Short mmCIF file of C-alpha atoms and ligand atoms in Angstrom, two decimals:
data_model
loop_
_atom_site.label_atom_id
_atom_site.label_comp_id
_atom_site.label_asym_id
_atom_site.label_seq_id
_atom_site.Cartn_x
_atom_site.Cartn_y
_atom_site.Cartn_z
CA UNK A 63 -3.06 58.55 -75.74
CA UNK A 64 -1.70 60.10 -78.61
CA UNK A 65 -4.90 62.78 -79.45
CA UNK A 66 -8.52 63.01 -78.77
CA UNK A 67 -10.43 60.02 -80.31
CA UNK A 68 -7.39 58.07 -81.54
CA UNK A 69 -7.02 54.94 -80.48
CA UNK A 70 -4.35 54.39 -77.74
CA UNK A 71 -0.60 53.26 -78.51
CA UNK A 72 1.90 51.21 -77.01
CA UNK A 73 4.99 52.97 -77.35
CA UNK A 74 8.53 52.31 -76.02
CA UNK A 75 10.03 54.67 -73.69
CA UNK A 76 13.99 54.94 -72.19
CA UNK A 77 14.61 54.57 -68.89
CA UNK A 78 14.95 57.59 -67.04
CA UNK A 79 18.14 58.97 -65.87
CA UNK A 80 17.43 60.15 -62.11
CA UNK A 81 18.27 63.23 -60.81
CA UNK A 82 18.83 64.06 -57.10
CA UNK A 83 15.57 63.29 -55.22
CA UNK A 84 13.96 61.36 -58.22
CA UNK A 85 12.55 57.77 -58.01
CA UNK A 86 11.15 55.29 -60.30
CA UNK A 87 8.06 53.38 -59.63
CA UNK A 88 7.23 49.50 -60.95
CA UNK A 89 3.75 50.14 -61.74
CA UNK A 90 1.41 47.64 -59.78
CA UNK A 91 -1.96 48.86 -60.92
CA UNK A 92 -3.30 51.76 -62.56
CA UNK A 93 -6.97 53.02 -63.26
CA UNK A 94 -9.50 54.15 -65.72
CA UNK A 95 -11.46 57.04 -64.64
CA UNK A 96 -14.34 58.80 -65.47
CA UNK A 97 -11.75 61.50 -66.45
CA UNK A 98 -9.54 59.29 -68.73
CA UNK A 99 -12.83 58.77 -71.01
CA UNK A 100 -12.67 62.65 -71.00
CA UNK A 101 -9.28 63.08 -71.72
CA UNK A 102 -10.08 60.35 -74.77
CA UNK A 103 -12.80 62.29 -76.10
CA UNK A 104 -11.02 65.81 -75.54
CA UNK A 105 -13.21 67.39 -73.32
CA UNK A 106 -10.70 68.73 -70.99
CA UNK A 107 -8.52 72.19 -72.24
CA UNK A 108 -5.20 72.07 -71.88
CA UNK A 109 -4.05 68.78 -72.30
CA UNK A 110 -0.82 68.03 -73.68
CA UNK A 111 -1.44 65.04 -76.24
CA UNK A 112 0.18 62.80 -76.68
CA UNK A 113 -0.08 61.87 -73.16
CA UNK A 114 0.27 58.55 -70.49
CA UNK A 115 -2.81 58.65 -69.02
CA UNK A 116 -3.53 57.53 -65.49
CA UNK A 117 -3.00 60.04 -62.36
CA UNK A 118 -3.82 57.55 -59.24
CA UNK A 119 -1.17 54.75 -59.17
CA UNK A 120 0.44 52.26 -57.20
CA UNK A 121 3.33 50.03 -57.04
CA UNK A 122 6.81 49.18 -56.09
CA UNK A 123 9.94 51.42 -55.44
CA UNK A 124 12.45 50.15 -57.93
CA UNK A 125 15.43 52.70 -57.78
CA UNK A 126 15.82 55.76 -56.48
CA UNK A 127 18.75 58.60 -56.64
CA UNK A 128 19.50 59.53 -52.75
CA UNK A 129 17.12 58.58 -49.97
CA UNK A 130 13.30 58.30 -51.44
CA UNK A 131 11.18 59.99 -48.27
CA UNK A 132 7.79 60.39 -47.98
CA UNK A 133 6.27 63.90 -47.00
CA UNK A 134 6.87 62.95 -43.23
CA UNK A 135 9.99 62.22 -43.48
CA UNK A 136 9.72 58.37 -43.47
CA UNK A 137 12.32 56.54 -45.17
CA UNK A 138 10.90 54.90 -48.41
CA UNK A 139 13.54 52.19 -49.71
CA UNK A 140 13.52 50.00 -53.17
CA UNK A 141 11.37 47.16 -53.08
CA UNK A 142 8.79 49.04 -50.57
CA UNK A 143 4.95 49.18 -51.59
CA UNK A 144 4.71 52.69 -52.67
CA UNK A 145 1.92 55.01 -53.82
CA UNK A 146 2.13 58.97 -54.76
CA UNK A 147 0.02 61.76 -54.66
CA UNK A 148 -0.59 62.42 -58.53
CA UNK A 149 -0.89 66.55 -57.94
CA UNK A 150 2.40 68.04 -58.12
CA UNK A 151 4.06 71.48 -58.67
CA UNK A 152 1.57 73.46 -57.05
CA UNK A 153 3.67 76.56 -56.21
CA UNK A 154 3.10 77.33 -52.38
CA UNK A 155 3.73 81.51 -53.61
CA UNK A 156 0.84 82.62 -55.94
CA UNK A 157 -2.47 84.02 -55.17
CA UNK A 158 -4.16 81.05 -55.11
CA UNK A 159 -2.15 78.66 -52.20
CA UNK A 160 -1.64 81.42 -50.34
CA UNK A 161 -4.06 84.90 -50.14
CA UNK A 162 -7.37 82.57 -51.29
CA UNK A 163 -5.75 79.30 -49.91
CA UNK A 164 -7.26 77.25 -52.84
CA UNK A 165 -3.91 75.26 -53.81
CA UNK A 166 -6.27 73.58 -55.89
CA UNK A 167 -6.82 76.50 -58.16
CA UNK A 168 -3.05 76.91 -58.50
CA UNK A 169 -1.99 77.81 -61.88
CA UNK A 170 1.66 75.64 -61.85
CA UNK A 171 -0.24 72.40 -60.63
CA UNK A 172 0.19 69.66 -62.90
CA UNK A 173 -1.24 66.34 -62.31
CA UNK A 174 0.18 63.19 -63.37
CA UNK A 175 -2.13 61.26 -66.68
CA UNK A 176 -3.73 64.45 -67.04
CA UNK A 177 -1.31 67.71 -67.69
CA UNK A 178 2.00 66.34 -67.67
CA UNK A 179 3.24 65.23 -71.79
CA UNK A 180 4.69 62.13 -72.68
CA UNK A 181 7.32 64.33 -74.28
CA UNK A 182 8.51 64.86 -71.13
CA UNK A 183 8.60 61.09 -69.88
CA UNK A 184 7.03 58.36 -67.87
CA UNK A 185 3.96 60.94 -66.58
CA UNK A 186 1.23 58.52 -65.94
CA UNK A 187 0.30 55.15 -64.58
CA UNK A 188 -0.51 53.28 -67.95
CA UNK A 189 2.91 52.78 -68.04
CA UNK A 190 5.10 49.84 -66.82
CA UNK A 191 6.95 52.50 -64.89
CA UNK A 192 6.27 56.12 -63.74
CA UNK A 193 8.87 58.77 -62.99
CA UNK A 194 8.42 60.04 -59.77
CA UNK A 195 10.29 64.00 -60.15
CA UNK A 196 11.68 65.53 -57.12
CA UNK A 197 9.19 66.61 -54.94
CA UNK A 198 6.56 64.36 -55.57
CA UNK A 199 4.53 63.35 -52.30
CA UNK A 200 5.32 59.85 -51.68
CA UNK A 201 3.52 57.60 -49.18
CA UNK A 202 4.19 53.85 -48.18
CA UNK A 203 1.19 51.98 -48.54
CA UNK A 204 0.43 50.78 -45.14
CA UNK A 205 0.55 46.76 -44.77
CA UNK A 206 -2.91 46.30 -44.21
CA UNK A 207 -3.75 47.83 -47.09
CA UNK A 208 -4.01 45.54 -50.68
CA UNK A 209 -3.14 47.20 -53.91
CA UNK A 210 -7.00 46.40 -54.88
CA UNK A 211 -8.48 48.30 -51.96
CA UNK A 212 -5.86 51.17 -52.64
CA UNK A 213 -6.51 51.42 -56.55
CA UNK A 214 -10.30 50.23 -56.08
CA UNK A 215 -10.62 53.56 -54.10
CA UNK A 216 -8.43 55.47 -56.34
CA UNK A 217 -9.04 59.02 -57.69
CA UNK A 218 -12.61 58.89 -56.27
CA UNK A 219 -12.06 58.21 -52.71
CA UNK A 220 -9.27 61.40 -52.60
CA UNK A 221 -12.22 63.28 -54.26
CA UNK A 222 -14.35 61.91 -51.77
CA UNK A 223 -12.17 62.44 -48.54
CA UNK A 224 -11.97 66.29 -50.23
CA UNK A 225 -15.97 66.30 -51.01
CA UNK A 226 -17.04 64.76 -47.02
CA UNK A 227 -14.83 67.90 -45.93
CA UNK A 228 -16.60 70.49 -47.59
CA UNK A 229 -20.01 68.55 -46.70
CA UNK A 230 -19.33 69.12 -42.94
CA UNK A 231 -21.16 66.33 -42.38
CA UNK A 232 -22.34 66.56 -38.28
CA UNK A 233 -23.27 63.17 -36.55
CA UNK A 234 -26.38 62.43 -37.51
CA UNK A 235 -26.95 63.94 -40.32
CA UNK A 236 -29.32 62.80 -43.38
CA UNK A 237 -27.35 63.00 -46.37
CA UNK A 238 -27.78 61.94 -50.13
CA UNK A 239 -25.35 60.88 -52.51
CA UNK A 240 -26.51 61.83 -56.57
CA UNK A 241 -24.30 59.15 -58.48
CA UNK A 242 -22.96 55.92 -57.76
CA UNK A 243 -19.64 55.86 -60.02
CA UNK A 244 -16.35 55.67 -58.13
CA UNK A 245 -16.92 59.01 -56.84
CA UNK A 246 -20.29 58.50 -55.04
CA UNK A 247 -19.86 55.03 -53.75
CA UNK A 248 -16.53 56.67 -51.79
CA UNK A 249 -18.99 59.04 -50.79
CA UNK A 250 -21.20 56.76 -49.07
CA UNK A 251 -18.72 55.14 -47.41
CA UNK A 252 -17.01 58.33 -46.42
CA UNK A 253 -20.32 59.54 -44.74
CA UNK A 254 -21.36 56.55 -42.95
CA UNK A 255 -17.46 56.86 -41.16
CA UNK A 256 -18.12 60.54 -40.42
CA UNK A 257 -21.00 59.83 -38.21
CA UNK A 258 -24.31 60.36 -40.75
CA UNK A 259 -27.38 59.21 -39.85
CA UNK A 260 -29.58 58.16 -42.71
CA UNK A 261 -27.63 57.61 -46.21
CA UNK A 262 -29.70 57.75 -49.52
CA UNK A 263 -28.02 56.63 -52.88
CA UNK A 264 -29.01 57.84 -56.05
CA UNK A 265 -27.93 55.98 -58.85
CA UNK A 266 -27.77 53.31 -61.66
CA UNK A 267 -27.82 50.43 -62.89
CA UNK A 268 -28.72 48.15 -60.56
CA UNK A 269 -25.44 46.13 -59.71
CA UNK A 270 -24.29 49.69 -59.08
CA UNK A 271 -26.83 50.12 -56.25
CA UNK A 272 -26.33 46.74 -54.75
CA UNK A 273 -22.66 48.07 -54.08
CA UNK A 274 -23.68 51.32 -52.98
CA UNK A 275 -25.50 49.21 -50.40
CA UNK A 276 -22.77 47.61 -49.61
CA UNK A 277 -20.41 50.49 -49.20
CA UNK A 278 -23.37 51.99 -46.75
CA UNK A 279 -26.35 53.29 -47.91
CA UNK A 280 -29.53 52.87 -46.07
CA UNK A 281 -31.71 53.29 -48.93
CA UNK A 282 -30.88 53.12 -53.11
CA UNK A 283 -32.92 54.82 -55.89
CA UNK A 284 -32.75 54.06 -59.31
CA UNK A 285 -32.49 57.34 -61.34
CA UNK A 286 -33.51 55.50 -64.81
CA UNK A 287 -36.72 53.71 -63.03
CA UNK A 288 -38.10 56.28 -60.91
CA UNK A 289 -38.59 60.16 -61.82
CA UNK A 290 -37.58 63.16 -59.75
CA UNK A 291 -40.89 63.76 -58.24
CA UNK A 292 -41.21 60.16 -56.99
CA UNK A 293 -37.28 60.31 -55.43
CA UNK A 294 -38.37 64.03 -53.71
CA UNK A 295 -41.32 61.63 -52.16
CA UNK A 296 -39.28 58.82 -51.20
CA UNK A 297 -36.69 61.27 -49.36
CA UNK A 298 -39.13 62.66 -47.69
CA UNK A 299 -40.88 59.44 -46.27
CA UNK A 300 -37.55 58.04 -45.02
CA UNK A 301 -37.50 61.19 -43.20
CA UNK A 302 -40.45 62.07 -42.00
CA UNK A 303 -40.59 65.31 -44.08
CA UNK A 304 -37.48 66.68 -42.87
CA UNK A 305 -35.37 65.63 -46.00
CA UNK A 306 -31.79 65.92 -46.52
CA UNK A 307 -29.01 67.67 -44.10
CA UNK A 308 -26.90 67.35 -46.96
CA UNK A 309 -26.73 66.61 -50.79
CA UNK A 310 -23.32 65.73 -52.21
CA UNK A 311 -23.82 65.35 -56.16
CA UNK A 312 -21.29 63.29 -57.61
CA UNK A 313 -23.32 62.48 -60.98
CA UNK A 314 -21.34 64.85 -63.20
CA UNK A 315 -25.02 65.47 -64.99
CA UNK A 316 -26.57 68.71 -65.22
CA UNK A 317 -30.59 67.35 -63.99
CA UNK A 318 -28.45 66.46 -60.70
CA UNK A 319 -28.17 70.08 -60.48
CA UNK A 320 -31.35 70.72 -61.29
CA UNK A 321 -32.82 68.21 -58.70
CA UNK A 322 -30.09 68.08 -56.01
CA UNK A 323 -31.46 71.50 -53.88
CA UNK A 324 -35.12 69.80 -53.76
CA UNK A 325 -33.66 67.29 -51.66
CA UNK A 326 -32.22 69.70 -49.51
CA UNK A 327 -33.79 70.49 -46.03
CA UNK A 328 -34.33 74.23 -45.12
CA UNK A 329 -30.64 75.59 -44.53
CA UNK A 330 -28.99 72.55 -45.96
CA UNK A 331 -26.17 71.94 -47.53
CA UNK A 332 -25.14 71.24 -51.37
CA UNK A 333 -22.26 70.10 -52.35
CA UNK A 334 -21.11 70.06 -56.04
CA UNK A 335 -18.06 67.50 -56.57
CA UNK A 336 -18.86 65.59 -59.85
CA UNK A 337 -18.81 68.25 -62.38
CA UNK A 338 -15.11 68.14 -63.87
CA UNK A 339 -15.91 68.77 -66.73
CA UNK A 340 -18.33 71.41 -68.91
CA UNK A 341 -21.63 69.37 -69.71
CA UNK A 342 -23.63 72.32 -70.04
CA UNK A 343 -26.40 74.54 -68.13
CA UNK A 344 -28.45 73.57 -65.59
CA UNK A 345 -32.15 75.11 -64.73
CA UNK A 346 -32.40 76.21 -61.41
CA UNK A 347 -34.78 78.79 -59.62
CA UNK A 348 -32.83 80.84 -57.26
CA UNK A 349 -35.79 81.64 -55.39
CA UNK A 350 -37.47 78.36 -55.04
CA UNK A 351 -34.30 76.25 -54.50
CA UNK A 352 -31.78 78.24 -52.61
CA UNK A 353 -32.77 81.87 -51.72
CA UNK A 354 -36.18 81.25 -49.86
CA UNK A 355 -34.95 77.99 -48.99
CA UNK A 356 -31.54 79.06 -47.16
CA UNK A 357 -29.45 76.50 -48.98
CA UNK A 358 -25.43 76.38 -48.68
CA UNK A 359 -24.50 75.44 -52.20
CA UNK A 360 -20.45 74.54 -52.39
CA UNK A 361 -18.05 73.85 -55.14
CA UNK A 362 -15.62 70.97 -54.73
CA UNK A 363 -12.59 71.00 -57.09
CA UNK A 364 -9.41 68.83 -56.96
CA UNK A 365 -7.86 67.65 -54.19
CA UNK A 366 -4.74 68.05 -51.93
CA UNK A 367 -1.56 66.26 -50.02
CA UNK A 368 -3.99 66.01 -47.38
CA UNK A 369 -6.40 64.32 -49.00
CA UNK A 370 -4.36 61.80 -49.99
CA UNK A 371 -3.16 61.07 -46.42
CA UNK A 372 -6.45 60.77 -45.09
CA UNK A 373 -7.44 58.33 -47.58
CA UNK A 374 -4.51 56.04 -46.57
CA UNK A 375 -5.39 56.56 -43.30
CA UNK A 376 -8.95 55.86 -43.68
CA UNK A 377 -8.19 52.66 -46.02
CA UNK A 378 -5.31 51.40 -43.25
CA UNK A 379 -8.89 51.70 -40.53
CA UNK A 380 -11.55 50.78 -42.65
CA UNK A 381 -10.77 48.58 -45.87
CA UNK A 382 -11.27 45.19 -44.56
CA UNK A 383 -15.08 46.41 -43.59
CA UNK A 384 -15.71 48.36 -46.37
CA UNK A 385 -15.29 47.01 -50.00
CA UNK A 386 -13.16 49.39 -51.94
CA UNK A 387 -11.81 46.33 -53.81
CA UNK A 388 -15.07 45.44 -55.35
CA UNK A 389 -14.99 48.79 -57.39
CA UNK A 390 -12.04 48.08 -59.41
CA UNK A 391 -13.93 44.91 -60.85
CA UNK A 392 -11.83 44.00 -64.29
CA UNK A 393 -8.14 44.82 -65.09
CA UNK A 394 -6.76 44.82 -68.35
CA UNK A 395 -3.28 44.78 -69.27
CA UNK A 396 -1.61 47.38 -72.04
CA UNK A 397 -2.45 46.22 -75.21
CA UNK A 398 -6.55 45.88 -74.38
CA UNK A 399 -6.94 49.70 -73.30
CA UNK A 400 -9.08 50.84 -75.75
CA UNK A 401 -11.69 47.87 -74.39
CA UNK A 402 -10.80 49.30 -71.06
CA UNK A 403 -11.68 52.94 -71.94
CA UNK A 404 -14.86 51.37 -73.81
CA UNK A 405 -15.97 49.56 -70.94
CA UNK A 406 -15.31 52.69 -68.90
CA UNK A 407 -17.69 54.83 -71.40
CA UNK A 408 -20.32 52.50 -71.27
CA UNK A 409 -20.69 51.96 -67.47
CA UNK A 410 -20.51 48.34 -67.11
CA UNK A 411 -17.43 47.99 -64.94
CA UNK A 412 -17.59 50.38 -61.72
CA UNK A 413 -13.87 51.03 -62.35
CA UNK A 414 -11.13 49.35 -65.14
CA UNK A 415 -8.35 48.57 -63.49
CA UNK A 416 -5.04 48.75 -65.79
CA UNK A 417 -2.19 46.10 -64.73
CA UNK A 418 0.88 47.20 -67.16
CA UNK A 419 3.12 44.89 -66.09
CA UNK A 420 0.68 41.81 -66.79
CA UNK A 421 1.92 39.50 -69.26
CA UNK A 422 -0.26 39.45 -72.22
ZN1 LIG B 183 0.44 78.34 -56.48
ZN1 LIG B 184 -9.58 60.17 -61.85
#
C-alpha cells in the first residue's frame, strides 16, 4: 500500500538477513480488516506509506537465527504452525506501561500492517513472508486449532477477548452487542462463554445476523429495518423492562453512541470498542443517558500479549462449537487485493481473507 487511495502494488522484496533472535514466517493467511480499508483511505495519522498491510497473521516457521521461543518459553522450531502477536515494541519504562498501566497507550508501540514501513522490510502479513524482529511474541498455534478458525477470528476476536474484559460481564448478565462486523460477532461469542444470560445483536445485513445467531445471540435486530425507538422497545420486551446489564458497541458509527446508553439498565455498563478511528461527534445528553441514569461508560483501545493468549486459548476450547471460520468467508491471493479491500468497503464479505502464497 504505497499511499492513501492508490491502488495496491506487488513489489519484490530481499530476503531478510536474521539477526540473533529473529525468525521468518511462511505466510499461511492474512486478513482484511475494517482497519486496512482505513489505512487505504488514510484515515489513520501516522502511518508510514508505503506500507505491507496486514497486522493479524498466521503461518509456518521457515528459518530462524538461534532457538525461536514463544513468550513461555516453549520451543518453536521450523516447520511448526506459528502465529504472532502483531503489537510489538511497547517499552515496559514510560508513563504509560507502567504509572497508568495502559501499555496500550504506549508511545514506542508499533504494530505490524499498521505503523511499521515497508522501508524497513517484510512488516505485514500481505506478504509471502513476514519478518518476525527479536522480541516479537510468538505462539504455536495449538493442533486443534485450523488456520481458518485462527485468521477467521483474527484482529477482532483479540479486540474482543480485550472488549469482554473491560465489560465485566457477571453470569447472567443481559448484554447487547451494536455491530456485527468481525468485531461484534467475537463479541457475541465471547459473552455467551463468559456466562451472559440474554445476548441481543444489533446489526446488518441480514446474512450478517444469521451468523451472529450462530456465533450466540438470542435475539438479532436489523439496524437498517427497524429505528432506534422500535430496538429500545424490543430490548425492553425481551427483558421485561429491565434492559441491558451491558452494551458493548462495536459499530464504529457515531448514532451507536448516540443510542448505545438507552439500552443500558440503571447502573449499567457501556463499553466503547469500535471507534478506531475519528468519524465524528456524537449527541448525547449527559443527564438523560449517563448522569441520572448511573451509567459506567468505558473506552476500549488496542490490545495486549494477553489478549492474544487468551484468544488461543479460547479458540484451542471453543472453535469446533463456535464458527470463527465462517467469518473469513473469501480469500484472495496478491494480485486481487484491491477487490479484496473493495469487498471489505462494501460489507459483503464478513472478513477477506488474503492467501499470499496462493498460486494465481
Ligand atoms: Zn511504554
Ligand atoms: Zn484489524
Amino acid at each position: 500500500m504505497t499511499a492513501p487511495r492508490a491502488p495496491i502494488e506487488v513489489r519484490e522484496f530481499p530476503v531478510p538477513e536474521l539477526p540473533q533472535g529473529g525468525a521468518l514466517l511462511r505466510t499461511a493467511f492474512s486478513e482484511v480488516c475494517g482497519t486496512d480499508v482505513h489505512l487505504w483511505h488514510g484515515r489513520l495519522a501516522g502511518v508510514p506509506y508505503p506500507i505491507i498491510p496486514g497486522h493479524v497473521t498466521a503461518g509456518v516457521l521457515e528459518r530462524s537465527r538461534g532457538q525461536a521461543r514463544a513468550i513461555d518459553g516453549t520451543a518453536i522450531n521450523e516447520g511448526d504452525r506459528v502465529v504472532f502477536f502483531d503489537v510489538h515494541r511497547t517499552c515496559g519504562r514510560c508513563m504509560a506501561c507502567t504509572v497508568n498501566r495502559t501499555p496500550t497507550r504506549c508511545a514506542s508501540r508499533r504494530v505490524y500492517g499498521i505503523t511499521d514501513s515497508a522501508t524497513e522490510g517484510l512488516f505485514g502479513g500481505w506478504s509471502q513472508a513476514v519478518y518476525l524482529e527479536p522480541g516479537v511474541v510468538l505462539a504455536k498455534l495449538p493442533d486443534a486449532v485450523s488456520f481458518e478458525d485462527y485468521i477467521g477470528g483474527g484482529c477482532g476476536l483479540l479486540t474482543a477477548v480485550h472488549g469482554i474484559e473491560r465489560a465485566s460481564i457477571q453470569l447472567g448478565d443481559t448484554v447487547v452487542v451494536q455491530g456485527t462486523g468481525a468485531v461484534g460477532l467475537s463479541l457475541i461469542a465471547l459473552a455467551r462463554i463468559a456466562g451472559a444470560g440474554t445476548i441481543v445483536a444489533i446489526g446488518a445485513p441480514a446474512d450478517r445476523l444469521a451468523l451472529a445467531s450462530r456465533m450466540g445471540a438470542d435475539a438479532v435486530l436489523d439496524v437498517e429495518r427497524t429505528t432506534p425507538e422500535e430496538r429500545l422497545q424490543r430490548l425492553s420486551d425481551l427483558t421485561q423492562g429491565q434492559l441491558a446489564d451491558v452494551v458493548i458497541e462495536a459499530a464504529g458509527s457515531a448514532h451507536a453512541i448516540e443510542e448505545g446508553p438507552n439500552l443500558a439498565r440503571n447502573g449499567g455498563r457501556y463499553v466503547i470498542v469500535g471507534h478506531y478511528t475519528n468519524v465524528g461527534d456524537s449527541r448525547i445528553n449527559a443527564h438523560e443517558q449517563i448522569n441520572r441514569k448511573h451509567l459506567d461508560i468505558r473506552g476500549c483501545w488496542g490490545s495486549e500479549a494477553g489478549h492474544f493468549l487468551r484468544a488461543l486459548r479460547i479458540l484451542e476450547r471453543h472453535a469446533r462449537q463456535v464458527p470463527w471460520n465462517e467469518i473469513g468467508a473469501k480469500t484472495y491471493g496478491l494480485h486481487d487485493l484491491n477487490a479484496a479491500l473493495a469487498e471489505a468497503e462494501a460489507f459483503t464479505v464478513p472478513k477477506a481473507l488474503v492467501e499470499p502464497n496462493r498460486s494465481r
